[in-house]
Amino acid sequence: RQAPRLSLSLPGPLGLEQLRARPAPGSFSKPAGLPRLSREDIGHLADGKIVQRQTRDGVTGNGFVVMDLEASPETVWSLLLDFERYPEMISTVRSAALRPGSTLERARATFVLSKFLLEVNVVHQFDRRRQQLRFCLDSASQNFVMKQADGFWYVETPDVAEGLKPGHVRIWFGASIRVSRIVPRWVTDYAAQRALRRATAWLRPTITEAEKASLDSVGVQQSTTAAPREGPEDL
């Protein structure tokens, strides 16, 4: 399988090879504090549903979303790491700009979010071996809207995820956020009700489409390679 393109500003072959190379067996390490799924949760995931938990206390909130999708880890990461294309994929992201010096392992980006045009500066750290992408506010930049925002993306495969079907991945998204008190309460309420859903609703259709395109591309290449060549007797 081939991963879709990355727009991240780094040497193409290096970045793509890192995505294609599978971690060695036993090298996975789950994020600390990852919630334990019940049998009922695993059943919901197997049925194509999502599992979501969320808590809120005033201007502070945290939660997670998990879902099972038929896709390869390479396809998932090729999208999650393509920060500059977030506005195309995620409706709540209005613009995205990578900072100079960003790499596959550590990328700094500025996002403008929602119809309220809230600007946030974020640092992303990708650990291919652990299949994790962590993010937090960029302490080197100003963030007027959020006073705290950190979280992770984590991708599991059938060899480590309970009840996960072959050929599928389990995608986790978790976040903890504290909003500045200068933000009107009604804006905070509006965002809290939609944040987790909007952060993850794009995954299923986008990843499914990217996985299909990747498999179709492989099929075309195999057909081209297998096509018989014309010999002298055919001329």
Coordinates of N, CA and C in Angstrom, one line a residue:
R1 N 0.8 -1.2 0.0 CA 0.0 0.0 0.0 C 0.9 1.2 0.0
Q2 N 0.4 2.3 -0.6 CA 1.1 3.5 -0.6 C 0.3 4.6 0.1
A3 N 1.0 5.4 1.0 CA 0.4 6.4 1.7 C 0.1 7.6 0.8
P4 N -1.0 8.3 1.0 CA -1.3 9.5 0.2 C -0.2 10.6 0.5
R5 N -0.1 11.6 -0.3 CA 1.0 12.5 -0.2 C 0.9 13.3 1.1
L6 N 2.1 13.8 1.5 CA 2.2 14.7 2.7 C 2.6 16.1 2.1
S7 N 2.0 17.1 2.7 CA 2.4 18.4 2.3 C 3.3 19.1 3.3
L8 N 3.7 18.3 4.3 CA 4.6 18.8 5.3 C 5.9 19.2 4.7
S9 N 6.5 20.3 5.1 CA 7.7 20.8 4.4 C 8.9 20.0 5.0
L10 N 9.2 18.8 4.4 CA 10.4 18.1 4.8 C 10.7 17.2 3.7
P11 N 11.9 16.6 3.7 CA 12.3 15.7 2.6 C 11.3 14.6 2.3
G12 N 10.7 14.6 1.1 CA 9.7 13.6 0.8 C 10.1 12.1 1.1
P13 N 11.2 11.6 0.6 CA 11.5 10.2 0.8 C 11.7 9.9 2.3
L14 N 12.3 10.8 3.0 CA 12.5 10.5 4.4 C 11.2 10.4 5.2
G15 N 10.3 11.4 5.0 CA 9.0 11.3 5.7 C 8.2 10.1 5.3
L16 N 8.1 9.8 4.0 CA 7.3 8.7 3.6 C 7.8 7.4 4.0
E17 N 9.1 7.2 4.0 CA 9.7 5.9 4.5 C 9.4 5.7 6.0
Q18 N 9.4 6.8 6.7 CA 9.1 6.7 8.2 C 7.7 6.2 8.4
L19 N 6.8 6.7 7.5 CA 5.4 6.3 7.7 C 5.2 4.8 7.3
R20 N 5.9 4.4 6.2 CA 5.7 3.1 5.7 C 6.3 2.0 6.6
A21 N 7.4 2.3 7.2 CA 8.1 1.3 8.1 C 7.3 1.0 9.3
R22 N 6.9 -0.2 9.5 CA 6.1 -0.7 10.6 C 7.0 -0.8 11.8
P23 N 6.5 -0.3 13.0 CA 7.2 -0.5 14.2 C 7.5 -2.0 14.5
A24 N 8.6 -2.2 15.2 CA 8.9 -3.6 15.6 C 7.9 -4.2 16.6
P25 N 7.6 -5.5 16.5 CA 6.7 -6.1 17.5 C 7.1 -5.8 18.9
G26 N 6.1 -5.4 19.7 CA 6.4 -5.1 21.1 C 6.8 -3.7 21.4
S27 N 6.9 -2.9 20.3 CA 7.4 -1.6 20.5 C 6.3 -0.6 20.9
F28 N 5.0 -1.0 20.8 CA 3.9 -0.1 21.1 C 3.9 0.2 22.6
S29 N 3.5 1.4 22.9 CA 3.3 1.9 24.3 C 2.1 2.8 24.3
K30 N 1.1 2.3 25.0 CA -0.2 3.1 25.0 C 0.0 4.4 25.8
P31 N -0.7 5.5 25.4 CA -0.6 6.7 26.1 C -1.0 6.5 27.6
A32 N -0.3 7.2 28.5 CA -0.7 7.1 29.9 C -2.1 7.6 30.1
G33 N -2.8 6.8 31.0 CA -4.2 7.2 31.3 C -5.2 6.9 30.3
L34 N -4.8 6.1 29.3 CA -5.8 5.7 28.2 C -7.0 4.9 28.9
P35 N -8.2 5.4 28.6 CA -9.4 4.7 29.2 C -9.4 3.2 28.8
R36 N -9.9 2.4 29.7 CA -10.1 1.0 29.4 C -11.5 0.8 28.8
L37 N -11.6 0.1 27.7 CA -12.8 -0.1 27.0 C -13.5 -1.3 27.6
S38 N -14.8 -1.2 27.8 CA -15.6 -2.3 28.3 C -16.0 -3.2 27.2
R39 N -16.5 -4.3 27.5 CA -17.0 -5.3 26.4 C -18.1 -4.6 25.6
E40 N -18.9 -3.8 26.3 CA -20.0 -3.1 25.5 C -19.4 -2.1 24.6
D41 N -18.4 -1.4 25.0 CA -17.7 -0.4 24.2 C -17.1 -1.1 22.9
I42 N -16.4 -2.2 23.1 CA -15.8 -3.0 22.0 C -16.9 -3.4 21.0
G43 N -18.0 -3.8 21.6 CA -19.1 -4.3 20.7 C -19.6 -3.1 19.9
H44 N -19.7 -1.9 20.5 CA -20.2 -0.7 19.7 C -19.2 -0.4 18.6
L45 N -17.9 -0.5 18.9 CA -16.9 -0.2 17.9 C -16.9 -1.2 16.7
A46 N -17.1 -2.5 17.1 CA -17.2 -3.5 16.0 C -18.4 -3.3 15.1
D47 N -19.5 -2.6 15.7 CA -20.7 -2.3 14.9 C -20.5 -1.1 14.1
G48 N -19.4 -0.4 14.1 CA -19.2 0.8 13.4 C -19.6 2.1 14.1
K49 N -19.8 2.0 15.4 CA -20.2 3.1 16.2 C -19.0 3.7 16.8
I50 N -19.1 5.0 17.3 CA -18.0 5.6 18.1 C -18.3 5.5 19.6
V51 N -17.2 5.5 20.4 CA -17.3 5.6 21.8 C -16.8 6.9 22.2
Q52 N -17.5 7.7 23.0 CA -17.1 9.0 23.4 C -17.4 9.2 24.9
R53 N -16.5 9.9 25.6 CA -16.7 10.3 27.0 C -16.2 11.8 27.1
Q54 N -17.0 12.6 27.9 CA -16.6 14.0 28.0 C -17.1 14.5 29.4
T55 N -16.2 15.3 30.0 CA -16.5 15.9 31.2 C -16.2 17.4 31.1
R56 N -16.9 18.2 31.9 CA -16.6 19.7 31.9 C -16.9 20.3 33.2
D57 N -16.0 21.3 33.6 CA -16.2 22.0 34.8 C -15.8 23.5 34.5
G58 N -16.9 24.3 34.2 CA -16.7 25.7 33.9 C -15.9 25.8 32.6
V59 N -14.7 26.5 32.7 CA -14.0 26.7 31.5 C -13.0 25.6 31.1
T60 N -13.1 24.5 31.9 CA -12.2 23.4 31.7 C -13.0 22.2 31.3
G61 N -12.4 21.5 30.3 CA -13.1 20.2 29.8 C -12.1 19.2 29.3
N62 N -12.5 18.0 29.3 CA -11.6 16.9 28.7 C -12.5 15.8 28.3
G63 N -12.0 15.0 27.4 CA -12.7 13.9 26.8 C -11.9 13.1 25.8
F64 N -12.6 12.0 25.3 CA -11.9 11.2 24.3 C -13.0 10.7 23.4
V65 N -12.5 10.3 22.2 CA -13.3 9.6 21.2 C -12.5 8.5 20.6
V66 N -13.1 7.3 20.4 CA -12.4 6.2 19.8 C -13.3 5.6 18.7
M67 N -12.7 5.1 17.6 CA -13.5 4.5 16.6 C -12.6 3.4 15.9
D68 N -13.3 2.4 15.3 CA -12.6 1.4 14.5 C -12.9 1.7 13.0
L69 N -11.8 1.7 12.2 CA -12.0 1.9 10.7 C -11.2 0.9 9.9
E70 N -11.7 0.5 8.8 CA -11.0 -0.4 7.9 C -10.0 0.5 7.1
A71 N -8.7 0.4 7.5 CA -7.7 1.2 6.9 C -6.3 0.8 7.4
S72 N -5.3 1.3 6.8 CA -3.9 1.0 7.3 C -3.5 2.1 8.2
P73 N -2.5 1.9 9.1 CA -2.0 3.0 9.9 C -1.3 4.0 9.0
E74 N -0.7 3.6 7.9 CA -0.1 4.6 7.0 C -1.0 5.6 6.4
T75 N -2.2 5.1 6.0 CA -3.2 6.0 5.5 C -3.7 7.0 6.6
V76 N -3.9 6.5 7.8 CA -4.4 7.4 8.9 C -3.4 8.5 9.2
W77 N -2.1 8.1 9.3 CA -1.1 9.0 9.7 C -0.8 10.0 8.5
S78 N -0.9 9.6 7.3 CA -0.7 10.5 6.2 C -1.7 11.7 6.2
L79 N -2.9 11.4 6.8 CA -3.9 12.5 6.9 C -3.7 13.3 8.2
L80 N -3.5 12.6 9.3 CA -3.4 13.3 10.6 C -2.1 14.2 10.6
L81 N -1.1 13.9 9.9 CA 0.1 14.7 9.8 C 0.1 15.7 8.8
D82 N -0.9 15.8 7.9 CA -0.9 16.7 6.8 C -1.6 18.0 7.3
F83 N -1.0 18.7 8.2 CA -1.6 19.8 8.9 C -2.1 20.9 8.0
E84 N -1.4 21.2 6.9 CA -1.8 22.3 6.0 C -3.0 22.0 5.3
R85 N -3.4 20.7 5.2 CA -4.7 20.3 4.6 C -5.9 20.2 5.5
Y86 N -5.6 20.5 6.8 CA -6.7 20.4 7.8 C -8.0 21.2 7.3
P87 N -7.8 22.5 6.8 CA -9.0 23.2 6.4 C -9.8 22.5 5.3
E88 N -9.2 21.7 4.5 CA -9.9 20.9 3.5 C -10.7 19.7 4.1
M89 N -10.1 19.2 5.2 CA -10.7 18.0 5.8 C -11.6 18.2 7.0
I90 N -11.3 19.2 7.7 CA -12.0 19.5 9.0 C -12.8 20.8 8.9
S91 N -14.1 20.7 9.0 CA -14.9 21.9 8.8 C -14.6 23.0 9.8
T92 N -14.3 22.7 11.0 CA -14.1 23.7 12.0 C -12.7 24.4 11.9
V93 N -11.8 23.9 11.0 CA -10.5 24.5 10.8 C -10.6 25.4 9.6
R94 N -10.5 26.8 9.8 CA -10.7 27.7 8.7 C -9.4 28.0 8.0
S95 N -8.2 27.9 8.7 CA -6.9 28.1 8.0 C -5.9 27.4 8.9
A96 N -4.8 27.1 8.2 CA -3.6 26.4 8.9 C -2.3 26.8 8.2
A97 N -1.3 27.1 9.0 CA 0.0 27.5 8.5 C 1.1 26.9 9.4
L98 N 2.0 26.2 8.7 CA 3.1 25.6 9.4 C 4.2 26.6 9.6
R99 N 4.9 26.5 10.7 CA 6.0 27.5 11.0 C 7.3 26.9 10.4
P100 N 8.2 27.8 10.0 CA 9.5 27.4 9.4 C 10.2 26.4 10.4
G101 N 10.9 25.4 9.8 CA 11.6 24.5 10.7 C 10.8 23.3 11.1
S102 N 9.5 23.2 10.8 CA 8.7 22.1 11.1 C 9.2 20.8 10.4
T103 N 9.1 19.7 11.2 CA 9.5 18.4 10.6 C 8.4 17.4 10.9
L104 N 8.6 16.2 10.4 CA 7.6 15.1 10.7 C 7.5 14.9 12.2
E105 N 8.6 14.9 12.9 CA 8.6 14.6 14.3 C 8.1 15.7 15.2
R106 N 8.4 17.0 14.8 CA 8.0 18.1 15.6 C 7.5 19.3 14.7
A107 N 6.3 19.6 14.7 CA 5.7 20.6 13.8 C 5.0 21.7 14.6
R108 N 5.3 22.9 14.3 CA 4.6 24.1 14.9 C 3.6 24.6 13.9
A109 N 2.4 24.9 14.3 CA 1.4 25.4 13.4 C 0.5 26.4 14.0
T110 N -0.1 27.2 13.2 CA -1.1 28.2 13.6 C -2.4 27.8 13.0
F111 N -3.5 27.7 13.7 CA -4.8 27.3 13.2 C -5.8 28.4 13.6
V112 N -6.7 28.7 12.6 CA -7.8 29.6 12.9 C -9.1 28.6 12.9
L113 N -9.8 28.7 14.1 CA -10.9 27.7 14.3 C -12.2 28.3 14.4
S114 N -13.2 27.6 13.8 CA -14.6 27.9 13.9 C -15.1 29.2 13.3
K115 N -16.4 29.4 13.3 CA -16.9 30.7 12.7 C -16.5 31.9 13.6
F116 N -16.0 31.6 14.8 CA -15.6 32.8 15.6 C -14.1 33.2 15.4
L117 N -13.5 32.4 14.4 CA -12.1 32.8 14.0 C -11.2 32.9 15.2
L118 N -11.1 31.8 16.0 CA -10.3 31.7 17.1 C -8.9 31.2 16.7
E119 N -7.9 32.0 17.0 CA -6.5 31.6 16.6 C -5.8 30.9 17.7
V120 N -5.2 29.7 17.4 CA -4.4 29.0 18.4 C -3.1 28.5 17.7
N121 N -2.0 28.5 18.5 CA -0.7 28.1 18.1 C -0.3 26.8 18.8
V122 N 0.0 25.8 18.0 CA 0.1 24.5 18.6 C 1.4 23.8 18.2
V123 N 2.0 23.0 19.1 CA 3.1 22.2 18.8 C 2.7 20.7 18.7
H124 N 3.1 20.0 17.6 CA 2.8 18.6 17.4 C 4.0 17.8 17.5
Q125 N 4.0 16.7 18.3 CA 5.1 15.8 18.3 C 4.7 14.4 18.0
F126 N 5.3 13.9 16.9 CA 4.9 12.5 16.4 C 5.9 11.5 16.8
D127 N 5.5 10.4 17.4 CA 6.3 9.3 17.7 C 5.9 8.1 16.9
R128 N 6.6 7.8 15.8 CA 6.2 6.7 15.0 C 6.2 5.4 15.7
R129 N 7.2 5.2 16.5 CA 7.4 3.9 17.2 C 6.2 3.6 18.1
R130 N 5.7 4.6 18.8 CA 4.6 4.5 19.7 C 3.2 4.7 19.0
Q131 N 3.3 5.1 17.7 CA 2.0 5.4 17.0 C 1.2 6.5 17.6
Q132 N 1.9 7.5 18.1 CA 1.2 8.6 18.8 C 1.5 10.0 18.2
L133 N 0.6 10.8 18.2 CA 0.8 12.2 17.9 C 0.3 13.1 19.0
R134 N 1.2 13.7 19.7 CA 0.8 14.6 20.9 C 0.8 16.0 20.5
F135 N -0.1 16.8 21.0 CA -0.1 18.2 20.7 C -0.4 19.0 22.0
C136 N 0.1 20.3 22.0 CA -0.1 21.2 23.1 C 0.1 22.6 22.6
L137 N -0.3 23.6 23.4 CA -0.2 25.0 23.0 C 1.3 25.3 22.9
D138 N 1.6 26.1 22.0 CA 3.0 26.6 21.7 C 3.3 27.7 22.7
S139 N 4.2 27.4 23.7 CA 4.5 28.3 24.7 C 5.4 29.5 24.2
A140 N 5.9 29.3 23.0 CA 6.7 30.4 22.4 C 5.8 31.4 21.6
S141 N 4.5 31.1 21.6 CA 3.6 32.0 20.9 C 2.4 32.4 21.8
Q142 N 1.8 33.5 21.5 CA 0.6 33.9 22.3 C -0.6 33.2 21.9
N143 N -1.4 32.8 23.0 CA -2.6 32.1 22.8 C -3.6 32.8 23.7
F144 N -4.4 33.7 23.1 CA -5.4 34.5 23.9 C -6.6 33.7 24.3
V145 N -7.0 32.8 23.4 CA -8.3 32.1 23.5 C -8.2 30.9 24.5
M146 N -7.1 30.1 24.4 CA -7.0 29.0 25.3 C -5.8 29.2 26.2
K147 N -6.0 28.8 27.4 CA -4.9 28.8 28.4 C -4.2 27.5 28.6
Q148 N -4.9 26.4 28.2 CA -4.4 25.1 28.2 C -5.1 24.3 27.1
A149 N -4.3 23.6 26.4 CA -4.9 22.6 25.4 C -3.8 21.6 25.1
D150 N -4.0 20.4 25.5 CA -3.1 19.3 25.2 C -3.9 18.0 24.9
G151 N -3.3 17.2 24.1 CA -4.0 15.9 23.8 C -3.2 15.0 22.9
F152 N -3.9 14.0 22.3 CA -3.1 13.1 21.5 C -4.1 12.4 20.5
W153 N -3.4 11.9 19.5 CA -4.0 10.9 18.5 C -3.2 9.7 18.7
Y154 N -3.9 8.5 18.7 CA -3.2 7.2 18.9 C -3.9 6.2 18.0
V155 N -3.0 5.4 17.3 CA -3.6 4.4 16.4 C -3.1 3.0 16.8
E156 N -4.1 2.1 17.0 CA -3.9 0.8 17.4 C -4.1 -0.2 16.2
T157 N -3.5 -1.3 16.2 CA -3.7 -2.3 15.2 C -4.2 -3.6 15.9
P158 N -4.6 -4.6 15.1 CA -5.3 -5.8 15.7 C -4.3 -6.6 16.6
D159 N -3.0 -6.4 16.5 CA -2.1 -7.2 17.3 C -2.1 -6.6 18.8
V160 N -2.6 -5.4 19.0 CA -2.5 -4.8 20.3 C -3.9 -4.4 20.8
A161 N -4.9 -4.3 19.9 CA -6.2 -3.8 20.3 C -7.2 -4.9 20.5
E162 N -7.8 -5.0 21.6 CA -8.8 -6.1 21.9 C -10.0 -5.9 21.0
G163 N -10.4 -7.0 20.3 CA -11.6 -7.0 19.6 C -11.6 -6.3 18.2
L164 N -10.4 -5.9 17.8 CA -10.2 -5.1 16.6 C -10.1 -6.1 15.4
K165 N -10.9 -5.9 14.4 CA -11.0 -6.8 13.2 C -9.7 -6.7 12.4
P166 N -9.3 -7.8 11.7 CA -8.1 -7.7 10.8 C -8.3 -6.7 9.7
G167 N -7.3 -6.0 9.4 CA -7.4 -5.0 8.3 C -8.0 -3.7 8.8
H168 N -8.2 -3.6 10.1 CA -8.8 -2.4 10.7 C -7.8 -1.7 11.6
V169 N -8.0 -0.4 12.0 CA -7.3 0.3 13.0 C -8.2 0.9 14.0
R170 N -7.7 1.1 15.2 CA -8.5 1.7 16.2 C -7.9 3.1 16.5
I171 N -8.7 4.1 16.2 CA -8.1 5.5 16.3 C -8.7 6.2 17.6
W172 N -7.8 6.7 18.4 CA -8.1 7.4 19.6 C -7.8 8.9 19.5
F173 N -8.7 9.7 20.0 CA -8.4 11.1 20.1 C -8.8 11.6 21.5
G174 N -7.9 12.2 22.2 CA -8.1 12.7 23.6 C -7.6 14.1 23.7
A175 N -8.3 14.9 24.5 CA -7.9 16.3 24.7 C -8.4 16.8 26.0
S176 N -7.6 17.8 26.6 CA -7.9 18.5 27.8 C -7.7 20.0 27.5
I177 N -8.8 20.8 27.7 CA -8.7 22.2 27.3 C -9.2 23.1 28.5
R178 N -8.5 24.2 28.6 CA -9.0 25.3 29.5 C -9.1 26.6 28.7
V179 N -10.2 27.1 28.6 CA -10.5 28.3 27.8 C -10.3 29.6 28.7
S180 N -9.8 30.6 28.1 CA -9.6 31.9 28.8 C -10.9 32.5 29.2
R181 N -10.9 33.1 30.4 CA -12.1 33.7 30.9 C -12.6 34.9 30.1
I182 N -11.8 35.4 29.2 CA -12.2 36.5 28.4 C -13.2 36.1 27.3
V183 N -13.2 34.8 27.1 CA -14.1 34.3 26.0 C -15.5 34.2 26.6
P184 N -16.5 34.8 26.0 CA -17.9 34.8 26.5 C -18.4 33.4 26.8
R185 N -19.2 33.3 27.9 CA -19.7 32.0 28.3 C -20.5 31.3 27.2
W186 N -21.3 32.0 26.5 CA -22.1 31.4 25.5 C -21.2 30.8 24.4
V187 N -20.1 31.4 24.1 CA -19.2 30.8 23.1 C -18.5 29.5 23.6
T188 N -18.2 29.6 24.9 CA -17.6 28.4 25.5 C -18.6 27.2 25.5
D189 N -19.8 27.5 25.8 CA -20.9 26.5 25.8 C -21.1 25.9 24.5
Y190 N -21.1 26.8 23.5 CA -21.4 26.4 22.1 C -20.2 25.4 21.6
A191 N -19.0 25.8 21.9 CA -17.8 25.0 21.5 C -17.8 23.7 22.2
A192 N -18.1 23.7 23.5 CA -18.0 22.5 24.3 C -18.9 21.4 23.8
Q193 N -20.1 21.8 23.4 CA -21.1 20.8 22.9 C -20.7 20.2 21.6
R194 N -19.8 20.8 20.8 CA -19.5 20.4 19.5 C -18.0 20.0 19.3
A195 N -17.1 20.3 20.2 CA -15.7 20.2 20.0 C -15.3 18.7 19.6
L196 N -15.6 17.8 20.4 CA -15.1 16.4 20.2 C -15.7 15.9 18.9
R197 N -17.0 16.1 18.6 CA -17.6 15.6 17.4 C -17.0 16.2 16.2
R198 N -16.8 17.5 16.2 CA -16.2 18.2 15.0 C -14.7 17.8 14.8
A199 N -14.0 17.5 15.9 CA -12.6 17.1 15.8 C -12.4 15.8 15.2
T200 N -13.5 14.9 15.2 CA -13.3 13.6 14.7 C -14.3 13.1 13.6
A201 N -15.4 13.9 13.4 CA -16.4 13.5 12.4 C -15.9 13.3 11.0
W202 N -14.8 14.0 10.7 CA -14.2 13.9 9.4 C -13.5 12.6 9.1
L203 N -13.1 11.9 10.2 CA -12.2 10.8 10.0 C -12.7 9.7 9.1
R204 N -13.9 9.2 9.4 CA -14.5 8.0 8.7 C -14.6 8.3 7.2
P205 N -15.3 9.4 6.7 CA -15.4 9.5 5.3 C -14.0 9.8 4.6
T206 N -13.2 10.6 5.3 CA -11.9 11.0 4.7 C -10.9 9.9 4.6
I207 N -10.8 9.1 5.7 CA -9.9 8.0 5.7 C -10.4 6.9 4.8
T208 N -11.7 6.6 4.7 CA -12.2 5.6 3.8 C -11.9 6.0 2.4
E209 N -12.1 7.2 2.0 CA -11.8 7.6 0.6 C -10.3 7.5 0.3
A210 N -9.5 7.9 1.3 CA -8.0 7.9 1.1 C -7.6 6.4 0.9
E211 N -8.1 5.6 1.8 CA -7.7 4.1 1.7 C -8.1 3.5 0.4
K212 N -9.3 3.8 -0.1 CA -9.8 3.3 -1.4 C -8.9 3.8 -2.5
A213 N -8.5 5.1 -2.5 CA -7.7 5.7 -3.5 C -6.3 5.0 -3.5
S214 N -5.8 4.7 -2.3 CA -4.5 4.0 -2.1 C -4.5 2.6 -2.7
L215 N -5.6 1.9 -2.4 CA -5.7 0.5 -2.9 C -5.9 0.5 -4.4
D216 N -6.7 1.5 -5.0 CA -6.9 1.6 -6.4 C -5.6 1.9 -7.1
S217 N -4.8 2.7 -6.5 CA -3.5 3.1 -7.1 C -2.6 1.9 -7.1
V218 N -2.6 1.1 -6.1 CA -1.8 -0.1 -6.1 C -2.2 -1.1 -7.1
G219 N -3.6 -1.2 -7.3 CA -4.1 -2.1 -8.3 C -3.8 -1.7 -9.7
V220 N -3.8 -0.4 -10.0 CA -3.4 0.1 -11.3 C -1.9 -0.2 -11.6
Q221 N -1.1 0.0 -10.6 CA 0.4 -0.3 -10.7 C 0.6 -1.7 -11.0
Q222 N -0.1 -2.6 -10.2 CA 0.1 -4.0 -10.4 C -0.3 -4.5 -11.8
S223 N -1.5 -3.9 -12.3 CA -2.0 -4.2 -13.6 C -1.0 -3.8 -14.7
T224 N -0.4 -2.6 -14.5 CA 0.6 -2.1 -15.5 C 1.8 -3.0 -15.5
T225 N 2.3 -3.4 -14.3 CA 3.5 -4.2 -14.2 C 3.2 -5.6 -14.8
A226 N 2.0 -6.1 -14.7 CA 1.7 -7.4 -15.2 C 1.3 -7.5 -16.7
A227 N 1.1 -6.3 -17.3 CA 0.7 -6.2 -18.7 C 1.8 -6.9 -19.6
P228 N 1.4 -7.7 -20.5 CA 2.4 -8.4 -21.4 C 3.0 -7.4 -22.3
R229 N 4.3 -7.6 -22.6 CA 5.0 -6.7 -23.5 C 4.9 -7.3 -24.9
E230 N 4.8 -6.4 -25.9 CA 4.8 -6.8 -27.3 C 6.1 -7.4 -27.7
G231 N 6.0 -8.6 -28.3 CA 7.2 -9.2 -28.8 C 7.3 -9.0 -30.3
P232 N 8.4 -9.4 -30.9 CA 8.5 -9.3 -32.4 C 7.4 -9.9 -33.2
E233 N 6.8 -11.0 -32.7 CA 5.8 -11.7 -33.4 C 4.5 -10.9 -33.4
D234 N 4.4 -9.9 -32.4 CA 3.1 -9.1 -32.3 C 3.2 -7.9 -33.2
L235 N 4.4 -7.6 -33.8 CA 4.5 -6.3 -34.5 C 4.2 -6.5 -36.0

